[in-house]
């Protein structure tokens, strides 16, 4: 079992087979692949914990994931890497609730919450799903047809269909025939919450890939928070082959060395950069000597303007009962009015997210302009705008008693959480596994999903093993 050292003390001058820069899911997957082939690995991470963006903070008995996360259990590369049994997974209700204004609103009931669940996995929801005034019966039949078509396709075939694939908006309207109202009320907020962009900026190939994953497997939360996922992967790495050093930012890389900001140099037979896209761009463009090579590398990386961000606000409640008839379901903003795209009650899904007898509300805003919400009043203005919207959803009496809860020193906005998708192409690095002699991994390099991060990390690790040859394989 590998443990993470608090810093890089004592690593100066280390000579190892592989140095991995970044201890997110891509870096951990690369380290696991190389170590399984018998190679020695040092993982250096700038932050104070493993996981990259998949982190969880414990505050006053509440578990606060950094950004809104769900654990998609059907991802195949992820399943091969992660011990699901160690996570104590708690499932969401399959499907979602669409929030619309009530036909006859009152102060205590200003909204109507319409359930669009999966009746194949939750049969008792079928009457409510058919009766929900969100889309027509034809739209709901088309959802079934879409599910069948993606189910009959392999994940590999769906991923390979990226070249020439239309946008998700065009696919849903032109290919599938969904009504504009249904797309706006359901698909728009659901997949905007996942990919942090509008449907016309999303690749339909990636949409179908993720739609299939939701259709064939559960969406869940680990009992100890989303940060338990990378923590479990790190803990499972063999301690005799893998060292992890936290608080160890990197200033430069070459194909055979990594220089830490303190000046220490680690030498290796191969280097994998699995940092976030901003750090990777800096390392890969500044660490090569030839300007022509730097320009080529820069051209292979997504531009800074392509970054997508989200903001998640948490509120503690004095009741474990959520103000919705289906508390384990994600709630979508069906109108598009207001800053909040989606809401969920994590402690209703996994009661470990809140102290006994209390609840937790997660409200997600998509986009990097959260600071400008509420008249540019900073955190107070953002909080006021979100509270006003949620009061319009759940009633003043419910929301007035909610109190903000946040982790000190942790930004509310996860900037650069994803890169923009390339509609009609693969984007990222395509099939490449290295640039300038340095191996590269990350969700931004493969696809903006956890599966993309894991698959990319494994692919980089396999390329390293093929180039170096293995040591003594692990049993």
Coordinates of C-alpha atoms in Angstrom, one line a residue, residues 65-432:
X65 CA -16.8 17.7 -2.8
X66 CA -14.8 20.2 -4.7
X67 CA -17.4 20.9 -7.4
X68 CA -20.4 18.8 -8.2
X69 CA -19.5 15.1 -8.9
X70 CA -21.2 11.9 -9.5
X71 CA -19.4 8.6 -9.8
X72 CA -20.4 6.9 -13.0
X73 CA -20.1 3.2 -12.3
X74 CA -20.2 1.8 -15.9
X75 CA -16.9 3.3 -17.0
X76 CA -14.8 0.3 -17.9
X77 CA -11.2 1.6 -17.5
X78 CA -12.2 3.1 -14.2
X79 CA -13.7 -0.2 -13.0
X80 CA -10.4 -1.9 -13.8
X81 CA -8.4 0.6 -11.7
X82 CA -10.7 1.3 -8.8
X83 CA -11.9 -1.2 -6.1
X84 CA -15.6 -0.4 -6.1
X85 CA -16.2 -2.4 -2.9
X86 CA -13.9 -0.2 -1.0
X87 CA -16.0 2.9 -1.8
X88 CA -19.3 1.9 -0.2
X89 CA -21.2 3.4 -3.2
X90 CA -24.6 5.0 -2.6
X91 CA -26.8 5.3 -5.8
X92 CA -28.7 8.3 -7.1
X93 CA -32.2 7.6 -8.3
X94 CA -31.7 6.8 -12.0
X95 CA -32.9 9.8 -14.0
X96 CA -33.6 13.4 -12.8
X97 CA -36.2 15.8 -11.7
X98 CA -37.0 18.8 -13.9
X99 CA -38.0 21.9 -11.9
X100 CA -40.6 24.1 -13.6
X101 CA -42.8 26.9 -12.2
X102 CA -46.0 25.5 -10.5
X103 CA -49.2 26.0 -12.4
X104 CA -50.7 27.6 -9.3
X105 CA -47.7 28.7 -7.2
X106 CA -47.9 29.6 -3.6
X107 CA -45.4 30.8 -1.0
X108 CA -44.8 27.3 0.3
X109 CA -45.1 25.5 -3.1
X110 CA -43.7 27.8 -5.8
X111 CA -42.5 25.0 -8.0
X112 CA -43.5 21.8 -9.7
X113 CA -40.9 19.0 -9.7
X114 CA -41.4 16.5 -12.6
X115 CA -39.7 13.2 -12.4
X116 CA -38.0 11.8 -15.5
X117 CA -36.6 8.5 -14.1
X118 CA -35.6 5.3 -15.8
X119 CA -38.6 3.0 -15.5
X120 CA -36.6 0.0 -16.5
X121 CA -34.5 0.3 -13.3
X122 CA -37.2 2.1 -11.2
X123 CA -40.5 0.5 -12.4
X124 CA -42.6 2.2 -9.8
X125 CA -41.8 5.6 -11.3
X126 CA -43.4 4.8 -14.7
X127 CA -46.8 6.5 -14.0
X128 CA -45.1 9.6 -12.8
X129 CA -42.7 9.7 -15.8
X130 CA -45.6 9.2 -18.3
X131 CA -47.6 11.9 -16.6
X132 CA -44.8 14.5 -16.3
X133 CA -45.6 17.5 -18.5
X134 CA -42.0 17.7 -19.7
X135 CA -41.9 16.7 -23.3
X136 CA -44.5 14.6 -25.1
X137 CA -45.1 10.9 -25.0
X138 CA -43.2 10.8 -28.3
X139 CA -40.2 12.5 -26.7
X140 CA -40.2 9.9 -23.9
X141 CA -40.5 7.1 -26.5
X142 CA -37.5 8.6 -28.3
X143 CA -35.5 8.4 -25.1
X144 CA -36.1 4.7 -25.0
X145 CA -35.1 4.4 -28.6
X146 CA -31.9 6.4 -27.9
X147 CA -31.1 4.2 -25.0
X148 CA -31.6 1.0 -27.1
X149 CA -29.3 2.3 -29.9
X150 CA -26.5 3.2 -27.5
X151 CA -26.9 0.0 -25.5
X152 CA -26.4 -2.0 -28.7
X153 CA -23.2 0.0 -29.5
X154 CA -20.0 -0.8 -27.7
X155 CA -18.3 2.0 -25.8
X156 CA -15.3 1.7 -28.2
X157 CA -17.5 2.1 -31.2
X158 CA -19.2 5.2 -29.7
X159 CA -15.9 6.8 -28.8
X160 CA -14.5 6.0 -32.3
X161 CA -17.4 7.8 -34.0
X162 CA -16.1 11.3 -33.0
X163 CA -14.7 12.2 -36.4
X164 CA -17.5 13.9 -38.3
X165 CA -20.0 13.6 -35.5
X166 CA -22.5 16.5 -35.2
X167 CA -23.0 18.6 -32.1
X168 CA -25.2 17.2 -29.4
X169 CA -27.8 19.9 -30.1
X170 CA -28.0 18.9 -33.8
X171 CA -28.0 15.2 -33.0
X172 CA -30.9 15.5 -30.5
X173 CA -33.0 17.6 -32.8
X174 CA -32.2 16.5 -36.3
X175 CA -31.2 12.8 -35.8
X176 CA -33.3 11.8 -32.9
X177 CA -36.3 14.2 -33.4
X178 CA -36.7 15.5 -29.9
X179 CA -38.8 18.5 -29.5
X180 CA -37.0 21.8 -28.7
X181 CA -39.0 22.1 -25.4
X182 CA -37.8 18.7 -24.2
X183 CA -34.2 19.4 -25.2
X184 CA -34.3 22.7 -23.4
X185 CA -35.9 21.4 -20.2
X186 CA -34.0 18.1 -19.8
X187 CA -31.0 17.5 -22.0
X188 CA -29.7 21.0 -21.8
X189 CA -29.3 21.3 -18.0
X190 CA -28.4 17.6 -17.5
X191 CA -25.4 17.6 -19.9
X192 CA -24.5 21.2 -19.3
X193 CA -23.9 20.1 -15.7
X194 CA -21.7 17.3 -16.9
X195 CA -19.7 19.0 -19.7
X196 CA -19.9 22.6 -18.5
X197 CA -20.9 23.8 -21.9
X198 CA -24.0 24.3 -24.1
X199 CA -25.3 21.4 -26.3
X200 CA -24.1 23.1 -29.5
X201 CA -20.5 23.0 -28.1
X202 CA -20.6 19.3 -27.2
X203 CA -19.7 16.4 -29.4
X204 CA -22.6 14.0 -29.9
X205 CA -20.1 11.1 -29.9
X206 CA -19.1 11.9 -26.3
X207 CA -22.7 12.6 -25.4
X208 CA -23.7 9.1 -26.6
X209 CA -20.8 7.5 -24.8
X210 CA -21.8 9.1 -21.5
X211 CA -25.6 8.5 -22.1
X212 CA -24.8 4.8 -22.5
X213 CA -22.8 4.8 -19.3
X214 CA -25.8 6.3 -17.4
X215 CA -28.2 3.9 -19.1
X216 CA -26.3 0.6 -18.2
X217 CA -24.9 1.5 -14.8
X218 CA -25.6 3.5 -11.7
X219 CA -24.6 7.1 -10.8
X220 CA -23.5 7.1 -7.2
X221 CA -21.6 8.8 -4.4
X222 CA -18.9 7.1 -2.4
X223 CA -19.7 7.2 1.3
X224 CA -16.6 9.1 2.1
X225 CA -17.0 11.6 -0.7
X226 CA -15.6 11.7 -4.3
X227 CA -12.1 12.1 -2.9
X228 CA -12.3 8.5 -1.7
X229 CA -11.9 7.4 -5.3
X230 CA -8.4 8.6 -6.0
X231 CA -7.4 7.9 -2.4
X232 CA -8.3 4.3 -2.8
X233 CA -6.3 4.1 -6.0
X234 CA -3.3 5.7 -4.4
X235 CA -3.6 3.4 -1.4
X236 CA -3.6 0.3 -3.6
X237 CA -0.3 1.2 -5.3
X238 CA 2.6 -1.1 -4.3
X239 CA 4.7 0.7 -1.7
X240 CA 7.9 -1.1 -2.8
X241 CA 7.6 0.4 -6.3
X242 CA 5.7 3.7 -6.0
X243 CA 6.5 6.8 -4.0
X244 CA 4.1 9.8 -3.9
X245 CA 5.3 13.2 -2.8
X246 CA 2.8 16.0 -2.1
X247 CA 3.4 19.7 -2.1
X248 CA 6.0 19.2 -4.8
X249 CA 5.4 21.6 -7.6
X250 CA 7.5 21.1 -10.8
X251 CA 9.3 23.9 -12.6
X252 CA 10.6 21.9 -15.6
X253 CA 10.6 18.6 -17.4
X254 CA 12.7 16.8 -20.0
X255 CA 12.2 13.3 -21.4
X256 CA 14.5 12.0 -18.6
X257 CA 14.3 14.5 -15.7
X258 CA 11.9 16.5 -13.6
X259 CA 13.1 19.6 -11.8
X260 CA 11.1 20.7 -8.7
X261 CA 10.6 24.3 -7.8
X262 CA 13.0 24.0 -4.9
X263 CA 15.8 23.1 -7.4
X264 CA 16.0 19.3 -6.7
X265 CA 16.2 17.2 -9.8
X266 CA 14.8 13.7 -10.2
X267 CA 16.2 11.6 -13.1
X268 CA 14.3 8.9 -14.8
X269 CA 14.1 6.7 -17.9
X270 CA 10.7 8.2 -18.8
X271 CA 8.6 11.2 -17.6
X272 CA 4.8 11.4 -17.7
X273 CA 3.1 14.8 -17.4
X274 CA -0.4 14.1 -16.0
X275 CA -0.9 17.6 -14.6
X276 CA -4.0 19.8 -15.3
X277 CA -4.0 21.4 -18.7
X278 CA -2.7 24.8 -17.5
X279 CA 0.3 23.3 -15.7
X280 CA 0.9 20.8 -18.6
X281 CA 0.9 23.6 -21.1
X282 CA 3.5 25.5 -19.2
X283 CA 5.8 22.5 -18.6
X284 CA 5.6 21.1 -22.1
X285 CA 6.1 24.5 -23.9
X286 CA 8.7 26.0 -21.6
X287 CA 10.8 22.9 -21.0
X288 CA 11.9 22.3 -24.6
X289 CA 14.9 24.0 -26.1
X290 CA 13.9 24.3 -29.8
X291 CA 11.3 27.0 -30.6
X292 CA 9.9 25.0 -33.4
X293 CA 9.3 22.1 -31.1
X294 CA 7.7 24.4 -28.5
X295 CA 5.4 25.8 -31.2
X296 CA 4.4 22.3 -32.3
X297 CA 3.6 21.3 -28.7
X298 CA 1.6 24.4 -28.1
X299 CA -0.4 23.7 -31.2
X300 CA -1.3 20.3 -29.9
X301 CA -2.6 21.6 -26.6
X302 CA -6.1 23.2 -26.0
X303 CA -5.9 27.0 -25.8
X304 CA -6.5 28.8 -22.5
X305 CA -9.8 30.1 -23.9
X306 CA -11.1 26.6 -24.2
X307 CA -11.2 26.0 -20.4
X308 CA -14.6 25.5 -18.8
X309 CA -15.4 26.2 -15.1
X310 CA -18.1 25.6 -12.5
X311 CA -19.0 26.9 -9.1
X312 CA -20.6 24.8 -6.3
X313 CA -22.2 26.3 -3.2
X314 CA -23.2 24.2 -0.2
X315 CA -25.9 24.9 2.4
X316 CA -26.4 23.0 5.6
X317 CA -30.0 22.4 6.7
X318 CA -31.4 21.5 10.1
X319 CA -33.4 18.6 8.7
X320 CA -32.4 15.4 7.1
X321 CA -35.6 15.6 5.0
X322 CA -35.1 17.2 1.6
X323 CA -37.8 19.5 0.2
X324 CA -38.5 17.3 -2.8
X325 CA -40.6 14.1 -3.2
X326 CA -37.6 12.3 -4.7
X327 CA -34.6 13.4 -2.6
X328 CA -32.1 11.0 -4.3
X329 CA -32.7 12.5 -7.7
X330 CA -30.7 15.3 -9.3
X331 CA -32.9 18.4 -9.8
X332 CA -32.5 20.3 -13.1
X333 CA -33.3 23.9 -14.0
X334 CA -35.9 23.3 -16.6
X335 CA -36.4 26.9 -17.6
X336 CA -32.8 28.2 -17.7
X337 CA -33.7 31.2 -15.5
X338 CA -31.3 32.1 -12.8
X339 CA -27.7 31.2 -12.2
X340 CA -28.2 27.7 -10.7
X341 CA -28.1 24.9 -13.3
X342 CA -28.7 21.9 -11.0
X343 CA -29.3 21.1 -7.3
X344 CA -28.9 17.9 -5.4
X345 CA -29.1 16.8 -1.8
X346 CA -25.9 14.7 -1.3
X347 CA -26.8 13.6 2.3
X348 CA -30.1 12.1 0.9
X349 CA -28.0 10.0 -1.4
X350 CA -25.3 9.1 1.1
X351 CA -26.2 10.0 4.7
X352 CA -22.5 10.1 5.5
X353 CA -22.3 13.6 3.8
X354 CA -24.0 15.3 6.8
X355 CA -24.2 14.8 10.6
X356 CA -27.1 12.8 11.9
X357 CA -30.4 14.7 11.6
X358 CA -29.0 17.3 9.2
X359 CA -29.1 17.8 5.5
X360 CA -26.8 19.2 2.8
X361 CA -27.7 21.2 -0.4
X362 CA -25.4 21.4 -3.4
X363 CA -26.1 24.1 -6.0
X364 CA -24.0 24.3 -9.2
X365 CA -23.4 27.3 -11.4
X366 CA -21.8 26.6 -14.8
X367 CA -19.3 29.1 -16.2
X368 CA -16.4 31.1 -15.0
X369 CA -18.3 34.3 -14.4
X370 CA -19.7 33.4 -10.9
X371 CA -18.0 36.5 -9.4
X372 CA -20.2 38.7 -11.6
X373 CA -23.5 37.1 -10.4
X374 CA -25.6 39.2 -8.0
X375 CA -24.5 42.6 -9.3
X376 CA -20.8 41.8 -9.0
X377 CA -21.1 41.8 -5.2
X378 CA -18.5 39.0 -4.8
X379 CA -19.4 36.0 -2.5
X380 CA -22.2 37.9 -0.8
X381 CA -23.8 38.8 -4.1
X382 CA -23.5 35.3 -5.4
X383 CA -25.0 33.8 -2.2
X384 CA -27.9 36.2 -2.4
X385 CA -28.6 35.4 -6.0
X386 CA -28.5 31.7 -5.4
X387 CA -30.7 31.9 -2.3
X388 CA -33.2 34.0 -4.2
X389 CA -33.4 31.3 -7.0
X390 CA -33.6 28.5 -4.5
X391 CA -36.3 30.3 -2.5
X392 CA -38.3 30.5 -5.8
X393 CA -37.8 26.7 -6.1
X394 CA -38.4 25.5 -2.6
X395 CA -40.1 28.4 -0.8
X396 CA -38.8 31.1 1.5
X397 CA -39.5 29.2 4.6
X398 CA -37.4 26.3 3.6
X399 CA -34.4 28.3 2.3
X400 CA -34.3 31.0 5.0
X401 CA -33.0 28.4 7.5
X402 CA -30.2 27.2 5.3
X403 CA -26.6 28.2 6.3
X404 CA -23.6 28.3 4.0
X405 CA -20.9 25.8 4.7
X406 CA -17.5 26.0 2.9
X407 CA -14.0 24.8 3.3
X408 CA -11.6 27.5 4.3
X409 CA -9.0 28.4 1.6
X410 CA -10.7 26.3 -1.1
X411 CA -12.0 28.3 -4.0
X412 CA -15.7 28.0 -4.8
X413 CA -15.0 28.0 -8.5
X414 CA -13.2 25.1 -10.1
X415 CA -11.5 27.0 -12.9
X416 CA -10.4 24.9 -15.9
X417 CA -12.4 22.0 -14.7
X418 CA -12.7 20.8 -18.4
X419 CA -11.6 21.8 -21.8
X420 CA -13.9 22.6 -24.6
X421 CA -14.9 19.7 -26.8
X422 CA -14.1 19.5 -30.5
X423 CA -17.3 19.0 -32.4
X424 CA -16.7 16.8 -35.4
X425 CA -13.3 15.5 -34.1
X426 CA -11.5 13.9 -31.3
X427 CA -9.7 17.0 -29.9
X428 CA -7.0 16.7 -27.3
X429 CA -4.0 14.7 -28.3
X430 CA -5.9 12.2 -30.5
X431 CA -4.0 8.9 -30.5
X432 CA -0.6 10.5 -29.5

